[in-house]
């Protein structure tokens, strides 16, 4: 088994040639790759109790809950970001199939959404924040994409929070109308049907409260920092790539030199 100095001494030409070839190939690919700029939008979860009628209209309950949600509330939003729905909407809004130079076809919209998704990262940070990262070759477009994705995610979950209130409101309206028909069919006089008319007032109060909740549409996310335009590209990290290529090609060529040395000395 030769030592390292002896191995390099006998195989330095092969080692140097392999390193130069690897650096040349990787360098050409890396420097021809368009630089991409990174923009990051940051948000924190809003409390889900903000969409709860009892938490809003009950003064005793209001003080029990924070206006901010917990880090666990972000799991559903991160899960939604795995779907294509958000990226399809943003791709349509910014006409990204033209920006990505995708040939017009029936699948061009989906291809643009998938490329946007590949250049986007939606994660939950260790501090309980939602981080929406977007990379793009246009440094002025990258922050717009990050902010748009964050806005779409917030709108989807805001609507989901309101969906339950809307269903309850529709049910209350139907029950009130049915009760009103019962009263009208018997007698419209409040004196004759005091219980029915009291229930009508309760329904009207509940309906008013749910209408307030639906029209207000409490947010699901609170934006802490909107994405800004980056001054310098984030990737590819050319210097790190070239250093890593040099180290790996050296180790690989050293292994090849060792195998060649063993084969040479094993021959009869």
XYZ file of N, CA and C in Angstrom:
804
model
N 0.845 -1.189 0.000
C 0.000 0.000 0.000
C 0.886 1.247 0.000
N 0.871 2.049 -1.070
C 1.736 3.224 -1.127
C 1.210 4.332 -0.225
N 2.146 5.194 0.218
C 1.674 6.339 0.998
C 1.155 7.410 0.039
N 0.549 8.459 0.616
C -0.117 9.479 -0.191
C 0.869 10.225 -1.077
N 2.027 10.558 -0.527
C 3.025 11.308 -1.300
C 3.499 10.514 -2.509
N 3.724 9.214 -2.309
C 4.182 8.376 -3.409
C 3.093 8.214 -4.463
N 1.866 8.089 -4.020
C 0.755 7.934 -4.948
C 0.583 9.180 -5.812
N 0.684 10.358 -5.170
C 0.557 11.613 -5.919
C 1.744 11.784 -6.864
N 2.920 11.363 -6.412
C 4.133 11.496 -7.232
C 4.006 10.699 -8.533
N 3.463 9.491 -8.424
C 3.356 8.642 -9.607
C 2.130 8.959 -10.464
N 1.098 9.504 -9.838
C -0.141 9.715 -10.605
C -0.598 11.151 -10.676
N 0.341 12.098 -10.492
C -0.078 13.497 -10.437
C -0.654 13.989 -11.766
N -0.159 13.441 -12.863
C -0.684 13.871 -14.162
C -2.154 13.485 -14.310
N -2.469 12.234 -13.954
C -3.857 11.786 -14.047
C -4.751 12.558 -13.077
N -4.213 12.794 -11.861
C -4.993 13.521 -10.849
C -5.259 14.945 -11.317
N -4.217 15.619 -11.806
C -4.375 16.999 -12.272
C -5.304 17.066 -13.472
N -5.179 16.104 -14.388
C -6.042 16.100 -15.566
C -7.501 15.919 -15.211
N -7.774 14.990 -14.283
C -9.159 14.755 -13.862
C -9.742 15.984 -13.172
N -8.929 16.638 -12.336
C -9.408 17.833 -11.633
C -9.692 18.964 -12.612
N -8.780 19.182 -13.557
C -8.968 20.267 -14.529
C -10.197 20.012 -15.384
N -10.381 18.761 -15.822
C -11.544 18.433 -16.642
C -12.848 18.631 -15.871
N -12.861 18.167 -14.605
C -14.060 18.317 -13.782
C -14.383 19.785 -13.536
N -13.356 20.570 -13.205
C -13.570 21.997 -12.951
C -14.029 22.718 -14.207
N -13.497 22.304 -15.349
C -13.881 22.943 -16.603
C -15.348 22.666 -16.931
N -15.771 21.394 -16.805
C -17.157 21.033 -17.118
C -18.126 21.699 -16.149
N -17.846 21.568 -14.846
C -18.740 22.153 -13.839
C -18.739 23.671 -13.935
N -17.582 24.261 -14.207
C -17.487 25.715 -14.330
C -18.325 26.248 -15.471
N -18.268 25.569 -16.625
C -19.055 26.014 -17.779
C -20.549 25.941 -17.460
N -20.971 24.807 -16.875
C -22.397 24.648 -16.534
C -22.829 25.680 -15.503
N -21.983 25.883 -14.477
C -22.345 26.797 -13.385
C -22.418 28.239 -13.859
N -21.442 28.675 -14.649
C -21.417 30.069 -15.065
C -22.383 30.367 -16.201
N -22.881 29.316 -16.874
C -23.920 29.528 -17.881
C -25.317 29.508 -17.272
N -25.424 28.992 -16.044
C -26.722 28.967 -15.360
C -27.094 30.377 -14.913
N -28.278 30.883 -15.301
C -28.662 32.248 -14.908
C -28.747 32.371 -13.392
N -28.241 33.459 -12.824
C -28.334 33.651 -11.368
C -29.775 33.878 -10.932
N -30.108 33.380 -9.756
C -31.449 33.533 -9.204
C -31.384 34.342 -7.911
N -32.355 35.236 -7.762
C -32.431 36.107 -6.586
C -33.488 35.576 -5.623
N -33.180 35.676 -4.353
C -34.067 35.154 -3.312
C -34.788 36.289 -2.589
N -36.104 36.121 -2.428
C -36.901 37.037 -1.613
C -37.704 36.214 -0.618
N -37.824 36.729 0.606
C -38.472 35.983 1.689
C -39.571 36.830 2.324
N -40.766 36.260 2.422
C -41.879 36.880 3.139
C -42.103 36.108 4.434
N -42.357 36.834 5.512
C -42.500 36.222 6.837
C -43.854 36.582 7.446
N -44.501 35.585 8.043
C -45.796 35.810 8.695
C -45.892 34.933 9.936
N -46.780 35.298 10.831
C -47.068 34.494 12.023
C -48.547 34.117 11.993
N -48.925 33.012 12.622
C -50.337 32.595 12.590
C -51.220 33.476 13.458
N -52.398 33.791 12.955
C -53.399 34.484 13.765
C -54.160 33.444 14.578
N -54.711 33.861 15.686
C -55.444 32.935 16.550
C -56.705 32.444 15.847
N -56.923 31.142 15.894
C -58.137 30.580 15.290
C -59.387 31.001 16.057
N -59.227 31.475 17.304
C -60.387 31.918 18.085
C -60.956 33.227 17.557
N -60.174 33.921 16.681
C -60.675 35.167 16.099
C -61.856 34.913 15.175
N -61.992 33.671 14.716
C -63.128 33.311 13.855
C -64.247 32.626 14.632
N -64.110 32.581 15.967
C -65.101 31.928 16.819
C -66.041 32.993 17.387
N -67.341 32.854 17.119
C -68.309 33.849 17.572
C -68.281 34.023 19.079
N -68.186 32.923 19.812
C -68.216 33.010 21.271
C -67.013 33.751 21.824
N -65.882 33.672 21.128
C -64.681 34.362 21.593
C -64.761 35.855 21.335
N -65.597 36.273 20.371
C -65.703 37.681 20.037
C -66.771 38.383 20.868
N -67.938 37.738 21.021
C -69.075 38.404 21.644
C -69.237 38.090 23.129
N -68.338 37.276 23.673
C -68.372 36.996 25.108
C -67.200 37.708 25.761
N -67.479 38.731 26.564
C -66.420 39.537 27.171
C -65.573 38.733 28.150
N -66.158 37.721 28.779
C -65.416 36.922 29.753
C -64.394 36.008 29.087
N -64.645 35.625 27.827
C -63.761 34.695 27.124
C -62.643 35.425 26.388
N -62.895 36.673 25.972
C -61.941 37.393 25.148
C -60.552 37.455 25.772
N -60.494 37.677 27.081
C -59.196 37.860 27.746
C -58.417 36.559 27.879
N -59.047 35.414 27.606
C -58.383 34.132 27.807
C -57.477 33.750 26.655
N -57.671 34.350 25.476
C -56.967 33.904 24.289
C -56.102 35.015 23.708
N -54.947 34.607 23.202
C -54.041 35.544 22.554
C -54.525 35.834 21.140
N -54.133 37.004 20.620
C -54.489 37.348 19.243
C -53.630 36.576 18.243
N -52.545 35.957 18.720
C -51.674 35.169 17.859
C -51.927 33.682 18.070
N -51.758 32.923 17.000
C -51.910 31.481 17.102
C -50.620 30.821 17.557
N -50.585 29.519 17.489
C -49.408 28.758 17.876
C -48.679 28.250 16.633
N -47.479 27.761 16.850
C -46.695 27.228 15.728
C -47.397 26.046 15.074
N -48.177 25.306 15.856
C -48.906 24.149 15.296
C -49.965 24.578 14.281
N -50.452 25.824 14.395
C -51.456 26.313 13.439
C -50.878 26.441 12.040
N -49.548 26.497 11.933
C -48.906 26.646 10.622
C -48.822 25.341 9.855
N -48.998 24.203 10.539
C -48.858 22.906 9.864
C -49.845 22.762 8.713
N -51.087 23.216 8.942
C -52.100 23.113 7.882
C -51.725 23.994 6.692
N -51.169 25.158 6.963
C -50.801 26.084 5.889
C -49.626 25.536 5.098
N -48.638 24.962 5.800
C -47.498 24.348 5.109
C -47.990 23.178 4.249
N -48.973 22.440 4.759
C -49.535 21.338 3.990
C -50.255 21.833 2.739
N -50.975 22.945 2.848
C -51.661 23.517 1.686
C -50.649 23.954 0.624
N -49.480 24.408 1.066
C -48.448 24.860 0.130
C -47.871 23.715 -0.701
N -48.156 22.465 -0.329
C -47.707 21.321 -1.122
C -48.618 21.068 -2.316
N -49.815 21.682 -2.305
C -50.747 21.508 -3.406
C -50.401 22.456 -4.555
N -50.956 22.168 -5.728
C -50.692 23.007 -6.903
C -51.630 24.205 -6.976
N -52.655 24.245 -6.140
C -53.693 25.276 -6.236
C -53.122 26.687 -6.173
N -52.272 26.923 -5.176
C -51.698 28.263 -4.981
C -50.841 28.652 -6.170
N -50.021 27.730 -6.632
C -49.059 28.039 -7.690
C -49.752 28.235 -9.040
N -50.846 27.528 -9.275
C -51.629 27.750 -10.488
C -52.200 29.162 -10.511
N -52.714 29.604 -9.357
C -53.297 30.947 -9.278
C -52.232 32.022 -9.486
N -51.063 31.844 -8.870
C -49.989 32.833 -9.012
C -49.414 32.814 -10.425
N -49.293 31.626 -11.014
C -48.793 31.519 -12.391
C -49.720 32.250 -13.355
N -51.033 32.151 -13.135
C -51.992 32.867 -13.977
C -51.891 34.379 -13.747
N -51.748 34.767 -12.484
C -51.718 36.197 -12.152
C -50.525 36.907 -12.792
N -49.372 36.241 -12.817
C -48.155 36.871 -13.342
C -47.780 36.377 -14.742
N -48.667 35.595 -15.357
C -48.411 35.104 -16.716
C -47.031 34.432 -16.797
N -46.779 33.497 -15.910
C -45.444 32.935 -15.759
C -45.038 32.005 -16.890
N -45.998 31.455 -17.642
C -45.577 30.579 -18.728
C -44.821 31.370 -19.798
N -45.094 32.687 -19.909
C -44.302 33.539 -20.794
C -42.946 33.861 -20.161
N -42.975 34.120 -18.859
C -41.731 34.445 -18.151
C -40.759 33.264 -18.174
N -41.283 32.057 -18.009
C -40.436 30.864 -18.037
C -40.180 30.357 -19.464
N -40.739 31.077 -20.443
C -40.555 30.713 -21.853
C -41.040 29.279 -22.139
N -42.241 28.998 -21.649
C -42.856 27.689 -21.874
C -43.739 27.769 -23.114
N -43.571 26.824 -24.000
C -44.345 26.810 -25.237
C -45.833 26.648 -24.927
N -46.650 27.443 -25.621
C -48.092 27.406 -25.389
C -48.665 26.029 -25.752
N -49.363 25.424 -24.794
C -50.031 24.142 -25.004
C -51.075 23.981 -23.905
N -51.760 22.862 -23.937
C -52.780 22.602 -22.912
C -52.175 22.461 -21.520
N -50.902 22.068 -21.461
C -50.254 21.843 -20.172
C -49.296 22.963 -19.779
N -49.255 24.065 -20.555
C -48.304 25.138 -20.257
C -48.586 25.782 -18.896
N -49.863 25.904 -18.543
C -50.237 26.486 -17.251
C -49.731 25.623 -16.098
N -49.898 24.314 -16.226
C -49.444 23.397 -15.177
C -47.919 23.369 -15.102
N -47.253 23.417 -16.253
C -45.788 23.432 -16.255
C -45.247 24.683 -15.570
N -45.882 25.820 -15.827
C -45.458 27.066 -15.171
C -45.657 26.984 -13.663
N -46.782 26.396 -13.233
C -47.046 26.244 -11.802
C -46.025 25.319 -11.145
N -45.658 24.247 -11.836
C -44.684 23.306 -11.280
C -43.288 23.935 -11.197
N -42.936 24.745 -12.188
C -41.632 25.412 -12.122
C -41.609 26.442 -11.003
N -42.720 27.149 -10.842
C -42.816 28.097 -9.721
C -42.694 27.364 -8.395
N -43.363 26.232 -8.282
C -43.309 25.439 -7.055
C -41.895 24.955 -6.769
N -41.164 24.569 -7.841
C -39.788 24.103 -7.676
C -38.875 25.226 -7.213
N -39.230 26.478 -7.522
C -38.422 27.631 -7.135
C -38.974 28.322 -5.892
N -39.812 27.607 -5.149
C -40.444 28.174 -3.955
C -40.264 27.230 -2.768
N -40.137 27.799 -1.601
C -40.055 27.018 -0.363
C -40.966 27.651 0.679
N -41.895 26.853 1.221
C -42.791 27.319 2.285
C -42.535 26.449 3.509
N -41.960 27.040 4.538
C -41.548 26.276 5.711
C -41.957 26.982 7.002
N -41.937 26.217 8.083
C -42.168 26.754 9.421
C -40.813 26.868 10.110
N -40.461 28.058 10.534
C -39.150 28.263 11.155
C -39.152 27.769 12.601
N -37.979 27.710 13.174
C -37.850 27.289 14.568
C -38.451 28.277 15.544
N -38.740 29.493 15.074
C -39.340 30.518 15.932
C -40.861 30.594 15.762
N -41.440 29.612 15.057
C -42.886 29.588 14.881
C -43.389 30.586 13.854
N -42.555 30.898 12.844
C -42.944 31.808 11.785
C -43.094 31.040 10.471
N -43.941 31.560 9.595
C -44.066 30.993 8.262
C -43.125 31.749 7.333
N -42.247 31.016 6.660
C -41.284 31.608 5.743
C -41.641 31.179 4.314
N -41.935 32.150 3.471
C -42.204 31.885 2.057
C -41.025 32.425 1.258
N -40.254 31.520 0.669
C -39.069 31.907 -0.098
C -39.334 31.676 -1.581
N -38.959 32.635 -2.390
C -39.133 32.523 -3.840
C -37.843 32.934 -4.532
N -37.390 32.087 -5.448
C -36.203 32.382 -6.251
C -36.646 32.694 -7.679
N -36.003 33.681 -8.294
C -36.293 33.975 -9.690
C -35.115 34.720 -10.302
N -34.983 34.585 -11.627
C -33.900 35.267 -12.328
C -34.144 36.769 -12.399
N -35.390 37.191 -12.231
C -35.751 38.614 -12.207
C -35.847 39.055 -10.746
N -34.905 39.878 -10.310
C -34.872 40.235 -8.885
C -36.054 41.099 -8.458
N -36.707 41.760 -9.413
C -37.888 42.550 -9.065
C -39.153 41.694 -9.019
N -39.132 40.545 -9.702
C -40.289 39.656 -9.709
C -40.302 38.729 -8.498
N -39.130 38.346 -8.008
C -39.043 37.397 -6.889
C -39.846 37.847 -5.665
N -39.726 39.111 -5.198
C -40.535 39.507 -4.033
C -42.030 39.526 -4.327
N -42.408 39.850 -5.561
C -43.827 39.835 -5.911
C -44.395 38.423 -5.832
N -43.608 37.439 -6.280
C -44.064 36.050 -6.224
C -44.190 35.576 -4.776
N -43.199 35.884 -3.947
C -43.242 35.462 -2.532
C -44.449 36.075 -1.824
N -44.680 37.366 -2.042
C -45.822 38.039 -1.399
C -47.154 37.509 -1.920
N -47.208 37.189 -3.219
C -48.453 36.670 -3.800
C -48.772 35.284 -3.256
N -47.763 34.439 -3.132
C -47.977 33.086 -2.587
C -48.457 33.178 -1.141
N -47.831 34.047 -0.361
C -48.261 34.239 1.030
C -49.701 34.735 1.085
N -50.042 35.668 0.205
C -51.400 36.221 0.174
C -52.430 35.150 -0.198
N -52.093 34.290 -1.169
C -53.015 33.226 -1.579
C -53.223 32.218 -0.451
N -52.150 31.855 0.231
C -52.268 30.914 1.353
C -53.149 31.491 2.456
N -52.947 32.788 2.736
C -53.744 33.436 3.782
C -55.208 33.476 3.393
N -55.502 33.781 2.117
C -56.889 33.881 1.652
C -57.593 32.526 1.712
N -56.877 31.467 1.328
C -57.479 30.119 1.357
C -57.900 29.750 2.770
N -57.011 29.961 3.736
C -57.324 29.557 5.115
C -58.262 30.540 5.804
N -58.268 31.789 5.363
C -59.268 32.728 5.886
C -60.667 32.299 5.448
N -60.793 31.879 4.189
C -62.085 31.407 3.691
C -62.510 30.108 4.381
N -61.520 29.238 4.664
C -61.848 27.994 5.367
C -62.374 28.277 6.771
N -61.783 29.276 7.435
C -62.258 29.640 8.767
C -63.687 30.168 8.714
N -64.008 30.907 7.654
C -65.345 31.498 7.535
C -66.389 30.502 7.057
N -65.933 29.390 6.468
C -66.887 28.429 5.896
C -67.830 27.876 6.959
N -67.299 27.587 8.140
C -68.139 27.061 9.223
C -69.180 28.074 9.673
N -68.758 29.353 9.764
C -69.701 30.399 10.161
C -70.786 30.594 9.114
N -70.419 30.484 7.833
C -71.403 30.634 6.766
C -72.433 29.512 6.801
N -71.965 28.291 7.065
C -72.897 27.159 7.156
C -73.852 27.333 8.335
N -73.311 27.799 9.469
C -74.154 28.031 10.645
C -75.169 29.142 10.376
N -74.717 30.208 9.712
C -75.617 31.323 9.398
C -76.777 30.868 8.518
N -76.476 30.108 7.487
C -77.537 29.613 6.601
C -78.529 28.740 7.357
N -78.005 27.921 8.281
C -78.891 27.069 9.077
C -79.786 27.909 9.986
N -79.224 28.957 10.598
C -80.012 29.830 11.476
C -81.106 30.553 10.694
N -80.774 31.015 9.497
C -81.771 31.727 8.685
C -82.930 30.796 8.321
N -82.612 29.551 7.953
C -83.655 28.586 7.610
C -84.541 28.286 8.814
N -83.919 28.106 9.988
C -84.700 27.809 11.188
C -85.580 28.995 11.575
N -85.039 30.215 11.440
C -85.837 31.406 11.760
C -87.022 31.535 10.796
N -86.746 31.316 9.505
C -87.837 31.416 8.522
C -88.909 30.360 8.778
N -88.473 29.161 9.140
C -89.440 28.094 9.432
C -90.274 28.447 10.656
N -89.622 28.998 11.675
C -90.347 29.388 12.878
C -91.306 30.535 12.585
N -90.864 31.466 11.741
C -91.720 32.592 11.391
C -92.973 32.113 10.643
N -92.785 31.123 9.774
C -93.938 30.562 9.059
C -94.909 29.905 10.036
N -94.354 29.229 11.042
C -95.206 28.586 12.056
C -96.021 29.623 12.809
N -95.368 30.743 13.148
C -96.069 31.809 13.866
C -97.154 32.423 12.984
N -96.784 32.706 11.729
C -97.742 33.345 10.815
C -98.949 32.443 10.536
N -98.707 31.135 10.491
C -99.814 30.217 10.198
C -100.775 30.073 11.375
N -100.235 30.303 12.580
C -101.113 30.199 13.752
C -101.693 31.555 14.105
N -100.817 32.446 14.474
C -101.262 33.806 14.799
C -100.029 34.684 14.876
N -100.088 35.847 14.273
C -98.944 36.756 14.271
C -98.865 37.604 15.515
N -99.761 37.458 16.452
C -99.778 38.306 17.638
C -98.727 37.855 18.642
N -97.814 38.755 19.071
C -96.791 38.384 20.059
C -97.387 37.936 21.378
N -98.578 38.490 21.732
C -99.169 38.128 23.013
C -99.590 36.662 23.041
N -99.972 36.117 21.894
C -100.439 34.743 21.860
C -99.272 33.740 21.754
N -98.144 34.192 21.220
C -96.991 33.290 21.038
C -95.718 33.926 21.614
N -95.706 34.179 22.924
C -94.531 34.866 23.501
C -93.237 34.054 23.358
N -93.343 32.726 23.498
C -92.129 31.899 23.406
C -91.563 31.914 21.991
N -92.437 31.803 21.000
C -91.992 31.814 19.608
C -91.309 33.126 19.253
N -91.906 34.230 19.699
C -91.341 35.536 19.356
C -90.011 35.782 20.095
N -89.882 35.202 21.283
C -88.604 35.315 21.999
C -87.536 34.530 21.251
N -87.911 33.390 20.727
C -86.961 32.587 19.948
C -86.590 33.302 18.654
N -87.541 34.003 18.060
C -87.254 34.778 16.845
C -86.187 35.837 17.156
N -86.323 36.508 18.292
C -85.342 37.534 18.685
C -83.964 36.921 18.902
N -83.921 35.734 19.503
C -82.640 35.055 19.712
C -81.990 34.685 18.382
N -82.827 34.197 17.455
C -82.307 33.866 16.129
C -81.743 35.119 15.450
N -82.477 36.229 15.529
C -82.033 37.468 14.887
C -80.717 37.955 15.482
N -80.576 37.791 16.795
C -79.328 38.194 17.438
C -78.172 37.332 16.952
N -78.388 36.010 16.924
C -77.337 35.103 16.459
C -76.993 35.346 14.990
N -78.030 35.573 14.189
C -77.802 35.826 12.764
C -76.965 37.092 12.572
N -77.280 38.133 13.342
C -76.500 39.372 13.264
C -75.044 39.155 13.648
N -74.811 38.362 14.704
C -73.441 38.105 15.146
C -72.658 37.319 14.094
N -73.298 36.313 13.518
C -72.604 35.514 12.490
C -72.367 36.328 11.223
N -73.286 37.234 10.905
C -73.068 38.096 9.748
C -71.873 39.022 9.962
N -71.709 39.492 11.182
C -70.535 40.315 11.511
C -69.259 39.501 11.343
N -69.264 38.248 11.834
C -68.084 37.389 11.731
C -67.717 37.123 10.270
N -68.731 36.875 9.450
C -68.465 36.542 8.047
C -67.968 37.767 7.284
N -68.581 38.929 7.541
C -68.170 40.136 6.819
C -66.784 40.613 7.255
N -66.425 40.374 8.519
C -65.107 40.807 9.003
C -63.979 39.911 8.501
N -64.250 38.616 8.321
C -63.272 37.638 7.845
C -61.906 37.812 8.529
N -61.790 37.375 9.775
C -60.521 37.515 10.495
C -59.389 36.824 9.742
N -58.193 37.399 9.749
C -57.077 36.816 9.000
C -56.601 35.511 9.613
N -56.027 34.652 8.784
C -55.419 33.420 9.280
C -53.921 33.590 9.500
N -53.347 34.606 8.824
C -51.919 34.911 8.966
C -51.744 36.412 9.170
N -50.745 36.769 9.939
C -50.394 38.179 10.138
C -49.000 38.385 9.550
N -48.906 39.246 8.550
C -47.628 39.467 7.873
C -46.692 40.255 8.781
N -45.522 39.694 9.024
C -44.504 40.358 9.829
C -43.578 41.182 8.944
N -43.208 40.601 7.826
C -42.294 41.289 6.907
C -42.589 40.843 5.485
N -42.886 41.797 4.631
C -43.099 41.474 3.221
C -41.751 41.225 2.538
N -41.801 40.438 1.474
C -40.572 40.132 0.734
C -40.049 41.400 0.070
N -38.714 41.530 0.074
C -38.063 42.674 -0.544
C -37.140 42.213 -1.669
N -36.780 43.139 -2.526
C -35.902 42.833 -3.649
C -34.476 42.636 -3.151
N -33.844 41.544 -3.573
C -32.468 41.257 -3.176
C -31.497 42.023 -4.060
N -30.363 42.388 -3.485
C -29.352 43.129 -4.233
C -28.412 42.211 -5.002
N -28.170 41.028 -4.457
C -27.229 40.094 -5.101
C -27.895 38.731 -5.231
N -27.488 37.937 -6.227
C -28.109 36.613 -6.426
C -27.779 35.655 -5.287
N -28.705 34.743 -5.052
C -28.525 33.761 -3.976
C -27.974 32.440 -4.490
N -28.297 32.088 -5.729
C -27.813 30.851 -6.310
C -27.707 30.996 -7.822
N -26.831 30.223 -8.459
C -25.970 29.195 -7.844
C -24.804 29.827 -7.085
N -24.372 29.159 -6.029
C -23.226 29.620 -5.236
C -21.960 29.109 -5.925
N -21.491 29.871 -6.881
C -20.437 29.404 -7.783
C -19.146 29.062 -7.057
N -18.732 29.907 -6.124
C -17.465 29.653 -5.426
C -17.521 28.348 -4.645
N -18.625 28.123 -3.917
C -18.759 26.891 -3.140
C -18.815 25.665 -4.051
N -19.498 25.821 -5.190
C -19.602 24.701 -6.132
C -18.229 24.346 -6.683
N -17.431 25.351 -7.043
C -16.110 25.091 -7.606
C -15.172 24.468 -6.571
N -15.259 24.942 -5.327
C -14.424 24.362 -4.265
C -14.818 22.909 -4.016
N -16.127 22.654 -3.933
C -16.604 21.283 -3.715
C -16.205 20.384 -4.875
N -16.280 20.909 -6.097
C -15.880 20.122 -7.274
C -14.404 19.780 -7.223
N -13.572 20.740 -6.824
C -12.126 20.502 -6.746
C -11.806 19.423 -5.714
N -12.462 19.494 -4.549
C -12.196 18.517 -3.491
C -12.658 17.127 -3.908
N -13.879 17.048 -4.432
C -14.424 15.732 -4.817
C -13.668 15.128 -5.993
N -13.300 15.945 -6.966
C -12.547 15.414 -8.109
C -11.151 14.957 -7.682
N -10.553 15.661 -6.713
C -9.244 15.238 -6.205
C -9.344 13.882 -5.512
N -10.365 13.727 -4.662
C -10.534 12.454 -3.956
C -10.855 11.317 -4.921
N -11.703 11.611 -5.904
C -12.071 10.590 -6.882
C -10.874 10.178 -7.731
N -10.096 11.153 -8.204
C -8.924 10.845 -9.024
C -7.843 10.155 -8.195
N -7.780 10.468 -6.906
C -6.827 9.799 -6.020
C -7.198 8.326 -5.865
N -8.491 8.055 -5.768
C -8.961 6.675 -5.676
C -8.651 5.915 -6.971
N -8.865 6.565 -8.115
C -8.541 5.938 -9.386
C -7.041 5.662 -9.506
N -6.223 6.601 -9.049
C -4.772 6.414 -9.094
C -4.353 5.239 -8.216
N -5.023 5.086 -7.066
C -4.719 3.969 -6.174
C -5.085 2.642 -6.839
N -6.247 2.596 -7.480
C -6.654 1.366 -8.160
C -5.693 1.014 -9.298
N -5.270 2.019 -10.040
C -4.323 1.788 -11.130
C -2.969 1.322 -10.602
N -2.576 1.874 -9.439
C -1.294 1.490 -8.846
C -1.354 0.029 -8.388
N -2.483 -0.338 -7.781
C -2.615 -1.738 -7.323
C -2.639 -2.697 -8.507
N -3.385 -2.326 -9.555
C -3.451 -3.215 -10.735
C -2.070 -3.359 -11.363
N -1.323 -2.309 -11.394
C 0.002 -2.351 -11.994
C 0.950 -3.255 -11.229
N 0.828 -3.223 -9.886
C 1.745 -4.011 -9.068
C 1.274 -5.441 -8.845
N 0.017 -5.706 -9.164
C -0.489 -7.057 -8.979
C -0.171 -7.920 -10.189
N 0.027 -7.312 -11.371
C 0.289 -8.066 -12.585
C 1.558 -8.924 -12.454
N 1.525 -10.178 -12.992
C 2.677 -11.067 -12.904
C 3.836 -10.599 -13.808
